[in-house]
Coordinates of C-alpha atoms in Angstrom, one line a residue:
M102 CA -3.0 -15.8 -90.1
T103 CA -5.1 -13.1 -88.5
N104 CA -5.1 -9.7 -89.9
S105 CA -3.0 -8.7 -86.4
E106 CA -0.2 -11.3 -87.7
I107 CA -0.5 -9.9 -90.7
S108 CA 0.4 -6.5 -90.2
T109 CA 2.8 -7.6 -87.5
K110 CA 4.9 -9.5 -90.0
A111 CA 4.3 -6.4 -92.6
L112 CA 6.4 -4.1 -90.2
R113 CA 9.1 -6.0 -89.0
D114 CA 10.2 -8.4 -92.2
V115 CA 11.3 -8.8 -95.7
V116 CA 10.0 -11.9 -97.5
T117 CA 10.8 -13.8 -100.5
D118 CA 7.9 -14.0 -103.6
P119 CA 7.9 -18.0 -103.8
V120 CA 7.7 -17.5 -107.9
C121 CA 10.4 -15.3 -108.8
R122 CA 12.6 -15.2 -105.3
M123 CA 12.8 -11.9 -105.4
E124 CA 12.6 -9.8 -102.2
V125 CA 9.3 -8.2 -101.0
N126 CA 8.2 -6.0 -98.2
P127 CA 5.0 -7.2 -97.1
G128 CA 4.5 -3.3 -95.8
Q129 CA 4.4 -2.1 -99.1
T130 CA 2.4 -4.4 -101.3
R131 CA -1.0 -5.8 -101.1
L132 CA -0.6 -8.7 -103.4
L133 CA -1.0 -11.6 -101.2
A134 CA -2.3 -15.2 -101.2
I135 CA -2.9 -17.5 -98.1
Y136 CA -2.5 -21.2 -99.1
R137 CA -2.9 -23.9 -96.3
G138 CA -3.0 -21.3 -93.5
H139 CA 0.1 -19.6 -94.6
T140 CA 0.4 -16.0 -96.2
Y141 CA 2.6 -15.9 -99.1
W142 CA 3.7 -12.0 -100.7
F143 CA 4.3 -11.0 -104.5
C144 CA 6.1 -8.8 -106.3
S145 CA 3.5 -8.7 -109.1
K146 CA 0.0 -9.5 -110.1
D147 CA 1.9 -12.2 -112.5
C148 CA 3.6 -13.9 -109.8
R149 CA 0.2 -13.9 -107.9
T150 CA -1.6 -15.5 -110.8
A151 CA 1.1 -18.2 -111.2
F152 CA 0.9 -19.1 -107.3
E153 CA -2.7 -19.4 -107.3
I154 CA -2.9 -21.7 -110.6
N155 CA -0.3 -24.0 -109.3
P156 CA 0.9 -23.4 -105.7
R157 CA 2.7 -26.7 -105.4
K158 CA 5.1 -26.3 -107.8
Y159 CA 6.6 -23.3 -106.3
L160 CA 6.6 -24.7 -102.7
D161 CA 8.0 -28.0 -103.8
A162 CA 10.7 -26.7 -105.5
K163 CA 13.9 -28.2 -105.7
P164 CA 16.9 -26.1 -104.1
P165 CA 19.2 -24.8 -106.8
K166 CA 21.9 -27.3 -108.2
R167 CA 25.3 -27.4 -106.8
K168 CA 27.6 -25.2 -109.7
G169 CA 29.3 -27.9 -111.8
W170 CA 33.4 -28.8 -111.8
F171 CA 34.1 -26.4 -114.5
R172 CA 32.2 -23.4 -112.8
R173 CA 34.0 -24.0 -109.4
Y174 CA 37.3 -24.6 -111.2
Y175 CA 36.7 -21.3 -113.1
E176 CA 35.8 -19.3 -109.8
W177 CA 38.9 -20.8 -108.2
I178 CA 41.2 -19.7 -111.1
A179 CA 39.9 -16.1 -111.1
K180 CA 40.1 -15.9 -107.2
V181 CA 43.7 -17.0 -107.4
D182 CA 44.1 -14.4 -110.5
R183 CA 42.7 -11.6 -108.6
E184 CA 45.1 -12.6 -105.5
Q185 CA 48.0 -12.5 -107.5
F186 CA 47.4 -9.7 -110.0
G187 CA 44.9 -7.5 -108.1
S188 CA 42.0 -6.3 -110.1
V189 CA 44.0 -4.9 -113.2
R190 CA 45.5 -7.7 -115.3
P191 CA 49.2 -7.1 -116.6
N192 CA 49.3 -6.8 -120.4

């Protein structure tokens, strides 16, 4: 990325730190790394250092696992409970 591309990106977007997945405003940080022609912004020096040591670890990360059946069931029960009883449960 050229300097003009970097400054344009900084003015219009919020990006995700590839290490901790925190949202970062490129216009408010100077912590960045360029890897294979792409610019990545970071929330802290620790995240940038971890990325510089092994960028493939964070770029090839698998998507989060789907919730298990018990968690999905629990969330469904909680939703039904809220619909039936509202936010306050009966005694």
